[in-house]
GROMACS .gro file of C-alpha atoms in nm:
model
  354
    1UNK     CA    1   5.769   9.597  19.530
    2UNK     CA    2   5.491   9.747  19.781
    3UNK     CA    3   5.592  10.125  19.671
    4UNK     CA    4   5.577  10.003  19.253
    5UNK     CA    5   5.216   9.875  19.371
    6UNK     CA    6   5.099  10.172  19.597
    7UNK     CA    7   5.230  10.382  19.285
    8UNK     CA    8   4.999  10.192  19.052
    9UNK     CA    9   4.673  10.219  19.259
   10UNK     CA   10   4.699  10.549  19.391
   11UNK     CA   11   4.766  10.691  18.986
   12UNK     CA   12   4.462  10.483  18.905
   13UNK     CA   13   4.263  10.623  19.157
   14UNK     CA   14   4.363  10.977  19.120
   15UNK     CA   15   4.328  10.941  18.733
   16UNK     CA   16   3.996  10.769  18.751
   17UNK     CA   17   3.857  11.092  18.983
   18UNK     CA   18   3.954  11.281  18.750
   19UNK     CA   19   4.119  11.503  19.021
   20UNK     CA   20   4.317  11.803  18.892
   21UNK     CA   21   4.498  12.135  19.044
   22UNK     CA   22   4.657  12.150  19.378
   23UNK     CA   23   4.444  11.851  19.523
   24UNK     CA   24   4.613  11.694  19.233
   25UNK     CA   25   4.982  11.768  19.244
   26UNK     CA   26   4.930  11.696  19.627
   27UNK     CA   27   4.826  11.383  19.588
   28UNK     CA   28   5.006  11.261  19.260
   29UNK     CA   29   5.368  11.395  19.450
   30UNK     CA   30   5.272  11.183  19.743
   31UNK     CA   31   5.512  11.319  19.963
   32UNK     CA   32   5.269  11.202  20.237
   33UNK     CA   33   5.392  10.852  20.115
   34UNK     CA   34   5.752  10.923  20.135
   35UNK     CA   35   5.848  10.892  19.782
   36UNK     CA   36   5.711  11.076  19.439
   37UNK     CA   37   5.471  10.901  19.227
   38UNK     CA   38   5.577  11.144  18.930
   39UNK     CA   39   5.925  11.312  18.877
   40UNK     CA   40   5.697  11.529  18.581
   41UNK     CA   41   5.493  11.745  18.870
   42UNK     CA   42   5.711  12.031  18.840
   43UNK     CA   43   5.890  12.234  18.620
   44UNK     CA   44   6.167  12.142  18.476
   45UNK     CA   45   6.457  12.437  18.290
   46UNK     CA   46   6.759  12.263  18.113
   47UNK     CA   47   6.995  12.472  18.015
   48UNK     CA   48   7.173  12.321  17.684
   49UNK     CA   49   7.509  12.206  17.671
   50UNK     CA   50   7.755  12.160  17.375
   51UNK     CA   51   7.618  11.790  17.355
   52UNK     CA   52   7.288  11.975  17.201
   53UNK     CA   53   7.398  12.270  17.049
   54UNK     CA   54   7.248  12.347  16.714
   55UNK     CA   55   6.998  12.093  16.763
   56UNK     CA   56   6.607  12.162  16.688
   57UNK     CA   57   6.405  12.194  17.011
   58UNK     CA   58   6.147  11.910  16.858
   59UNK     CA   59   6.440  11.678  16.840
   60UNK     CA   60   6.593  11.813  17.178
   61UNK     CA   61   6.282  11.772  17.346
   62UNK     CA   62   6.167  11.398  17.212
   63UNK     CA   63   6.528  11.311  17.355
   64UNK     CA   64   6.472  11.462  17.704
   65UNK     CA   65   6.079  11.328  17.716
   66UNK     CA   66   6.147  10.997  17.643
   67UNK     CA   67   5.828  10.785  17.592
   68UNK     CA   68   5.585  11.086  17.503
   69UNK     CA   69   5.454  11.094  17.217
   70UNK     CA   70   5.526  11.327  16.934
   71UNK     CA   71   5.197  11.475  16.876
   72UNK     CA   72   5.190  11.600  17.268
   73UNK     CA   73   5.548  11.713  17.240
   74UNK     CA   74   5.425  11.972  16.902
   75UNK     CA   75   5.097  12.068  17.107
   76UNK     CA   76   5.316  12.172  17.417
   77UNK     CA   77   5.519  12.415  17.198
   78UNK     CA   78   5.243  12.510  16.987
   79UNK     CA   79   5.104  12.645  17.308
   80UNK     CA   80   5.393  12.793  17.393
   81UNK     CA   81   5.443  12.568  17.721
   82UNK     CA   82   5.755  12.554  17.600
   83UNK     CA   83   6.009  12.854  17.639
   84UNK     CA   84   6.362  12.937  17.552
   85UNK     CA   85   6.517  13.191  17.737
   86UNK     CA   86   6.132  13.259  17.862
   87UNK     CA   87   5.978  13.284  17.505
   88UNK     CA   88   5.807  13.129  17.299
   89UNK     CA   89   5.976  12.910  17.017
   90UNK     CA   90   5.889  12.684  16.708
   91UNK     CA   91   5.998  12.350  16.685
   92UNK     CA   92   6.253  12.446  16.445
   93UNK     CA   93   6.445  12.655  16.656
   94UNK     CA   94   6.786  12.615  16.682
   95UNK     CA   95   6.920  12.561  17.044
   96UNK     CA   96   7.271  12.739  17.114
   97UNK     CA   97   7.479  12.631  17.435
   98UNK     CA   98   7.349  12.813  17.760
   99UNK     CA   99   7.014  12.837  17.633
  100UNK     CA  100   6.723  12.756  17.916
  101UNK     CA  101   6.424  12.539  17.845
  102UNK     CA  102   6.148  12.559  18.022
  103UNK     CA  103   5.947  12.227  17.996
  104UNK     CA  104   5.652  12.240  18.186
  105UNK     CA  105   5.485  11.975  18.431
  106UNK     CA  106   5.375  11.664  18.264
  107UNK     CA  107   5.100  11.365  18.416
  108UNK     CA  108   5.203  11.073  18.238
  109UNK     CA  109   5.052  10.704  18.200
  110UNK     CA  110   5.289  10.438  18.321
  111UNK     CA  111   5.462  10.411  17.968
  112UNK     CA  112   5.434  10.030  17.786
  113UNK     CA  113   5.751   9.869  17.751
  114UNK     CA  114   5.937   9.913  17.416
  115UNK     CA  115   5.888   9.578  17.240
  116UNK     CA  116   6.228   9.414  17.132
  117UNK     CA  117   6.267   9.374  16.732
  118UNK     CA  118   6.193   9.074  16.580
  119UNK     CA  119   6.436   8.860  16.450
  120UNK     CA  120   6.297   8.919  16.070
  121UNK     CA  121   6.295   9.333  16.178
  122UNK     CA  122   6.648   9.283  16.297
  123UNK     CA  123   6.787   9.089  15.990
  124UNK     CA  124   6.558   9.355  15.780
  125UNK     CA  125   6.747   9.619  15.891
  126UNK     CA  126   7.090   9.490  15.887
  127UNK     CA  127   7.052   9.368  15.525
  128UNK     CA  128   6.941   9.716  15.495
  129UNK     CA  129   7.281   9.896  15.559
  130UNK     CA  130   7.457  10.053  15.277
  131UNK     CA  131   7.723  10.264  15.473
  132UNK     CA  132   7.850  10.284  15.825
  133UNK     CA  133   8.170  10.443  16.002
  134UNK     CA  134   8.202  10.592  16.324
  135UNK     CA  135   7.983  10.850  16.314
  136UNK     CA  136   7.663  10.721  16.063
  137UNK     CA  137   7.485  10.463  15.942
  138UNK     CA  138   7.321  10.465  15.653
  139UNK     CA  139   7.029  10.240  15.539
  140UNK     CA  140   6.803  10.163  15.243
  141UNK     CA  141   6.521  10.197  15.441
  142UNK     CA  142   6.211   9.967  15.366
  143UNK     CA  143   5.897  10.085  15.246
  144UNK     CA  144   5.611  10.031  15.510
  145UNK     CA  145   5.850  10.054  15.800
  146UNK     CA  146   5.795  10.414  16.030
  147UNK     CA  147   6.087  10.618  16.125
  148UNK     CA  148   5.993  10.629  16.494
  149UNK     CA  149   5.707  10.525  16.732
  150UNK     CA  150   5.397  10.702  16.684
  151UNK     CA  151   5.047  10.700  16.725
  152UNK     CA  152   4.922  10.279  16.670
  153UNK     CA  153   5.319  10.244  16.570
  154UNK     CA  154   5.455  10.027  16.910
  155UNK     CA  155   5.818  10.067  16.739
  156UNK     CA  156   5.980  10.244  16.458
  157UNK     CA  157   6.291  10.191  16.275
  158UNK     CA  158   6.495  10.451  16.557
  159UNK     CA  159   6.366  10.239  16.830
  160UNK     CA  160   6.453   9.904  16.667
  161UNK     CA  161   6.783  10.018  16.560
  162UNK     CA  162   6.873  10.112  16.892
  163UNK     CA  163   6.823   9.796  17.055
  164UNK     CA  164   6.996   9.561  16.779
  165UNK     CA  165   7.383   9.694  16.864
  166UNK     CA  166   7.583   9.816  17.157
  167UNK     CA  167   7.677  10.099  16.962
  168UNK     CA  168   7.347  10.165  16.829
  169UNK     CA  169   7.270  10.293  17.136
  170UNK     CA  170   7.288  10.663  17.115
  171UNK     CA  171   7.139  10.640  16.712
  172UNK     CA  172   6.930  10.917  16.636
  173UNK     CA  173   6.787  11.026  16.287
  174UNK     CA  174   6.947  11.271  16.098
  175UNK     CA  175   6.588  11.317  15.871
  176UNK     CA  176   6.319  11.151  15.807
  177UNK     CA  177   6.109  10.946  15.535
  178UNK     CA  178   5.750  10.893  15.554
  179UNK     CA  179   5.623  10.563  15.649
  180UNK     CA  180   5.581  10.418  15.321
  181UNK     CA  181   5.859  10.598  15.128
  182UNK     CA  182   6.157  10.388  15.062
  183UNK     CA  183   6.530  10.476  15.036
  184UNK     CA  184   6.841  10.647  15.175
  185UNK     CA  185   6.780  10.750  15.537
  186UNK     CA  186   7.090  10.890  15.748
  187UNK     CA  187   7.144  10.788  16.083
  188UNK     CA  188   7.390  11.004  16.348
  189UNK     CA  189   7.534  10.790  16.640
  190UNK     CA  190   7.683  11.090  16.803
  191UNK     CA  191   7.566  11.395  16.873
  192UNK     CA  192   7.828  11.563  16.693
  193UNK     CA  193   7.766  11.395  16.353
  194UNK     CA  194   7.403  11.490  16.429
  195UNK     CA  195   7.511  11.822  16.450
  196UNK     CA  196   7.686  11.822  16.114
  197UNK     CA  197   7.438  11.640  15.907
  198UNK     CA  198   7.142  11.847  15.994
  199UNK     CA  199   7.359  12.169  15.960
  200UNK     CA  200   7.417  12.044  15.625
  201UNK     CA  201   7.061  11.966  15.524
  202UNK     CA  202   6.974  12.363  15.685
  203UNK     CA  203   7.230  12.492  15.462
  204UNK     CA  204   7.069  12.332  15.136
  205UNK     CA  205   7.427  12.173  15.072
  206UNK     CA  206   7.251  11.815  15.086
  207UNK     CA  207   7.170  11.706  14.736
  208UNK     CA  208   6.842  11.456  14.760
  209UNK     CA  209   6.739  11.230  14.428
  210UNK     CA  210   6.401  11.072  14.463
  211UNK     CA  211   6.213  10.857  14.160
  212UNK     CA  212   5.859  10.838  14.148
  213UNK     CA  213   5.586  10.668  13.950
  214UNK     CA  214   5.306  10.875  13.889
  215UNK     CA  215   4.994  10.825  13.739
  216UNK     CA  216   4.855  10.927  13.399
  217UNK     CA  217   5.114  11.113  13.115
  218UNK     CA  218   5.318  11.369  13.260
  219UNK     CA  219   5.400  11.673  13.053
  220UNK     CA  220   5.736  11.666  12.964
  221UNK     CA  221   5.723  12.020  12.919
  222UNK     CA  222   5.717  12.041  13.338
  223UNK     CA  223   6.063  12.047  13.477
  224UNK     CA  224   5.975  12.213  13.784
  225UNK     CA  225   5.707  12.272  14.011
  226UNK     CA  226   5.673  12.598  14.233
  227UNK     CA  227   5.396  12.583  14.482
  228UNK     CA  228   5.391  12.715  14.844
  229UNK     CA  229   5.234  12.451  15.076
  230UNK     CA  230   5.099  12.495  15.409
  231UNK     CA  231   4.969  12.212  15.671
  232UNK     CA  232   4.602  12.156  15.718
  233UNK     CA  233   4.336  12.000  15.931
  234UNK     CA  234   4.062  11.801  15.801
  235UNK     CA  235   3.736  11.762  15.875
  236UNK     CA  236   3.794  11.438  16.024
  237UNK     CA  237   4.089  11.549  16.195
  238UNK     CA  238   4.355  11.394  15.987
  239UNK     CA  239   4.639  11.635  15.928
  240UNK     CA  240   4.747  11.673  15.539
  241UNK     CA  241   4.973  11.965  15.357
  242UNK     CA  242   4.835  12.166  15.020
  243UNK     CA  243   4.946  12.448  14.828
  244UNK     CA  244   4.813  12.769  14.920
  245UNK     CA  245   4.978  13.104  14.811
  246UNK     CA  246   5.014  13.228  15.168
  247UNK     CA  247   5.221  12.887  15.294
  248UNK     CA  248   5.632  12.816  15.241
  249UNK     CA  249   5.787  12.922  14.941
  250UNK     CA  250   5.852  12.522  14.759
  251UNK     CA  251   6.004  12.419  14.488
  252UNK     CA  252   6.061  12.048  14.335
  253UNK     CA  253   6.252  11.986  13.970
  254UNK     CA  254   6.142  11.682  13.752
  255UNK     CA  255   6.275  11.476  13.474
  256UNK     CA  256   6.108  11.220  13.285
  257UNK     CA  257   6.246  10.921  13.249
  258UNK     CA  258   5.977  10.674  13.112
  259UNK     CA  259   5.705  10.750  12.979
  260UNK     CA  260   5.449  10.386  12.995
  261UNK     CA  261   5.059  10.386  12.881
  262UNK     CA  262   4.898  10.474  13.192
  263UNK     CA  263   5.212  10.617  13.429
  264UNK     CA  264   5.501  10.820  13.406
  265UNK     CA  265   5.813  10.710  13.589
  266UNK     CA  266   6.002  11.063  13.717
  267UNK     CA  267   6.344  11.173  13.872
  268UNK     CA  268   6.273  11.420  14.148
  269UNK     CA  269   6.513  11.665  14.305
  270UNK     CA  270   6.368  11.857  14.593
  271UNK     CA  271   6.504  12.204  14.611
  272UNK     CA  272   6.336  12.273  14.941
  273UNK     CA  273   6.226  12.008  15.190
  274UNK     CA  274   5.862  12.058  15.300
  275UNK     CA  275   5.664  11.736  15.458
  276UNK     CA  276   5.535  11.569  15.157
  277UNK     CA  277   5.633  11.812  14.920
  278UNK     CA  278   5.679  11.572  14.624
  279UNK     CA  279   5.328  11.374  14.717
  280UNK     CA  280   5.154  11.746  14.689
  281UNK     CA  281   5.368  11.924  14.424
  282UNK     CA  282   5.257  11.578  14.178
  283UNK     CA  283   4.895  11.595  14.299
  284UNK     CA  284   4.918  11.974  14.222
  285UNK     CA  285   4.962  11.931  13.851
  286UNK     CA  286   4.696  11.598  13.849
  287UNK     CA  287   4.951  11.343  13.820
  288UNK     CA  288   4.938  11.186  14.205
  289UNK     CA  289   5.240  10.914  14.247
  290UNK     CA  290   5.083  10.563  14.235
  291UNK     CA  291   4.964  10.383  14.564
  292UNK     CA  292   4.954  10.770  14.762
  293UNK     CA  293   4.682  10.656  14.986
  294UNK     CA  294   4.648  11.083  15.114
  295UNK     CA  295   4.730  11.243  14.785
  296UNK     CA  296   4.588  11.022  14.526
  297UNK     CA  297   4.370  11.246  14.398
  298UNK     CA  298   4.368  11.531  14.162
  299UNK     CA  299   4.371  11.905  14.299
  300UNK     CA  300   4.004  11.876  14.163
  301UNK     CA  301   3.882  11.577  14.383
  302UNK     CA  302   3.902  11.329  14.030
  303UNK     CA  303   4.015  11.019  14.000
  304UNK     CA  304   4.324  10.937  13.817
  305UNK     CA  305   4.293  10.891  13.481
  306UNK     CA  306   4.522  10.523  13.487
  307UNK     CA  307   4.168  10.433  13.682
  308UNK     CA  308   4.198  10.087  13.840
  309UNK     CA  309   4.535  10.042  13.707
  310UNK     CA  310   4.675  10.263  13.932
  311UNK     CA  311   4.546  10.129  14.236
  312UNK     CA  312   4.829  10.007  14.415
  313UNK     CA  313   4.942   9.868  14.739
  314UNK     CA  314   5.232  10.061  14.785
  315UNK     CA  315   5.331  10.434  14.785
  316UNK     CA  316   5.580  10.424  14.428
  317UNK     CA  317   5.873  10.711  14.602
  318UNK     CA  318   6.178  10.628  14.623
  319UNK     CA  319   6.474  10.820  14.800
  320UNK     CA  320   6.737  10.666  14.549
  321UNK     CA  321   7.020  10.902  14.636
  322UNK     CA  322   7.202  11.157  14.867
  323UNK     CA  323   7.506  11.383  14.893
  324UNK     CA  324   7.664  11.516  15.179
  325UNK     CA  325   7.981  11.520  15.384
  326UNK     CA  326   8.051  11.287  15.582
  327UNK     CA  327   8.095  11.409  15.906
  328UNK     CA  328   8.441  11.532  16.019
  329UNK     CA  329   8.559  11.523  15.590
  330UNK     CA  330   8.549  11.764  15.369
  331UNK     CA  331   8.495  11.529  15.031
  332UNK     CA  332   8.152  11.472  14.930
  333UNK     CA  333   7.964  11.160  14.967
  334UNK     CA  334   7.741  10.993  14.745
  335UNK     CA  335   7.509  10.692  14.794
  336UNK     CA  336   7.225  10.555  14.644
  337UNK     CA  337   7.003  10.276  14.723
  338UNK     CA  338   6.841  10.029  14.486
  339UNK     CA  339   6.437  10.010  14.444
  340UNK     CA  340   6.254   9.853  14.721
  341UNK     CA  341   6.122   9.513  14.622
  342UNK     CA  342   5.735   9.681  14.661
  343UNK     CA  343   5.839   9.989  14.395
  344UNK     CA  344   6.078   9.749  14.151
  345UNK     CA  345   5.745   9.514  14.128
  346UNK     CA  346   5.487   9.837  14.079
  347UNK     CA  347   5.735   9.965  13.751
  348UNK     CA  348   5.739   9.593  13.647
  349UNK     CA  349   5.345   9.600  13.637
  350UNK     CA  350   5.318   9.898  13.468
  351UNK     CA  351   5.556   9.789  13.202
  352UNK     CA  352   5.431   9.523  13.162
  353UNK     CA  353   5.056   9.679  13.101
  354UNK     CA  354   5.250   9.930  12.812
   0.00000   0.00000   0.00000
C-alpha cells in the first residue's frame, strides 16, 4: 500500500516538473526507493515466437503495449522507434518467428481501469452472434459501436467481448469496421485462427459484400470505381483518406439495386481493402452514402443533391456478407448478416419519400 502511494506522488511530481533525460530515468526507475516506478524505462527486444508469426507488427505491438493507445503505437513506428531486426518497418509488416523487436522506452500515465460492459452491451453483443466454433466468432456487429478503445472511446467491442466469456479471453479481431458501419466482423480466439484469417484476407481470397445507400441517382452505367487513395491531414488535424493519383492502386465494383427519388441503394464488392475506400470511392463520383458525417460531400465541396432528405443520423453501410475458410477447413464459408435496425429504418424512409 505505502509503495502504490510513494509510486503515485513521486510520478506526479516528476511529471508535473516536467523533468526529462537522465535526471529523469533516475528518478522515474527509483532504484533509490528499492523498487521501479516504471517497467517502460528501458528498452525492450522481443524476439517473436510461433504464437505471432505472420502477424502485423501494429497488431503485435497493441498486444504487447497493452493500454497505449493506438495513435502513439503508429507515431512510434512512423518514427521508426520501432525496429525489426534493427530497421525500420511499417505497420504492415509481417513478423516471421525469430524476428527481434525493438520497442523503445515508454513514460506512461497510470492507465484507467477498463470499465466492465453493461448488461445492455453484453446482451447487445451476444444477440449479435451469427457463428462461433472453436476458433471464431462471428458477429453482426452494431452500427455506432467502435471496434476497440480509442481516443474519447473508454471501451470498444474487443474490450467488451473479452470480458463477457472465459473463453473470450484471448479474442482478438481478425479486421475491422469503422465505428458506424454495421455488419459481419470476424473475431480469432487463437492465435492460430488469427493467423489464418488475416492470411486469407492478404491473399485477396476473402470475398466481402457491402450495401450502401447513397445519395442522389447513381449512374447505372458505373459498375466499378478505380481511384488510388492516399491518407491525409487536415487543417484541423482530423485525419481523412482521398484519391490522389500518386496513393494505392483501389478498386470497388457496384451494382444497383434500387433506384428511389432522391437515393440509390447499391451492392458493393471491394476488390482491394483501403480504410474507407467505399465512403471515398462514392464521394468520388458525387454520390456520398447517406448519414457519412466525413465524406458527405461531393469531390467539389457541394451539397448533395437529396438536400435535407439525406441528412441522416446514421452512416447507411452495411457489411452484409463474407467468405472465407474457416480456419483449419478447406470448404468455404459464407455468412451474411441482416440490416442493422438504424440502416433497415434509413431504406424504409427513403422508400417511403419515392
Amino acid at each position: 500500500m505505502l509503495e502504490n502511494i510513494l509510486v503515485f506522488l513521486v510520478r506526479r511530481i516528476v511529471h508535473h516538473l516536467g523533468l526529462t533525460g537522465l535526471l529523469y530515468t533516475w528518478i522515474i526507475s527509483a532504484s533509490w526507493l528499492g523498487f521501479s516506478l516504471d517497467n517502460t524505462t528501458t528498452v525492450r527486444t522481443v524476439q517473436v515466437t510461433e504464437k505471432s508469426s505472420e502477424q502485423r507488427l501494429d497488431n503485435f505491438l497493441l498486444r504487447e503495449l497493452k493500454g497505449v493507445p493506438r495513435t502513439r503505437v503508429y507515431r512510434l513506428i512512423r518514427r521508426g522507434e520501432v525496429r525489426v531486426n534493427k530497421k525500420r518497418a511499417k505497420p504492415e509488416t509481417r513478423l516471421t518467428v525469430g524476428d527481434k523487436v525493438r520497442i523503445p522506452p515508454l513514460h506512461l500515465p497510470d492507465s484507467p481501469e477498463l470499465p466492465k460492459p453493461s448488461p445492455g452491451l453484453t446482451e447487445l453483443l451476444e444477440q449479435s452472434i451469427l457463428h462461433e466454433d472453436d476458433d471464431v466468432l462471428v458477429l453482426n456487429k452494431p452500427a455506432g459501436l467502435a471496434v476497440h478503445l480509442g481516443t474519447g472511446i473508454r471501451l470498444g467491442l474487443i474490450e467488451a467481448i473479452r470480458q463477457i466469456r472465459s473463453n473470450w479471453r484471448d479474442a482478438e479481431l481478425a479486421h475491422r469496421l469503422d465505428r458506424d458501419t454495421s455488419g459481419v466482423l470476424i473475431v480469432c480466439k487463437n492465435p492460430r485462427a488469427l493467423r489464418d484469417i488475416q492470411r486469407q484476407f492478404k491473399e485477396k481470397r476473402i470475398q466481402k459484400r457491402y450495401h450502401a445507400l447513397v445519395q442522389g441517382q447513381w449512374p447505372a452505367v458505373i459498375t466499378e470505381i478505380k481511384a488510388p487513395l492516399t491518407r491525409a491531414l487536415a487543417e484541423s488535424g482530423e485525419r481523412f483518406v482521398r484519391v490522389d493519383p500518386a496513393g494505392k492502386p483501389s478498386a470497388t465494383r457496384f451494382k444497383v439495386l434500387e433506384q428511389l427519388t432522391s437515393t440509390t441503394l447499391l451492392e458493393a464488392y471491394p476488390v482491394t481493402g483501403r480504410t474507407h475506400q467505399i465512403r471515398v470511392h462514392c464521394q468520388h463520383v458525387g454520390h456520398p452514402i447517406v448519414g457519412d458525417p466525413k465524406y458527405g460531400v461531393t469531390t467539389r465541396g457541394e451539397q448533395s443533391t437529396a438536400g435535407e432528405e439525406a441528412a441522416a443520423k446514421y452512416l447507411c453501410l452495411h457489411a452484409v456478407e463474407l467468405r472465407f475458410q474457416l480456419p483449419g477447413t478447406d470448404s468455404l464459408f459464407q455468412i451474411s448478416a441482416p440490416w442493422d435496425k438504424s440502416f433497415a429504418a434509413q431504406v424504409l424512409r427513403f422508400r417511403k419519400i419515392s
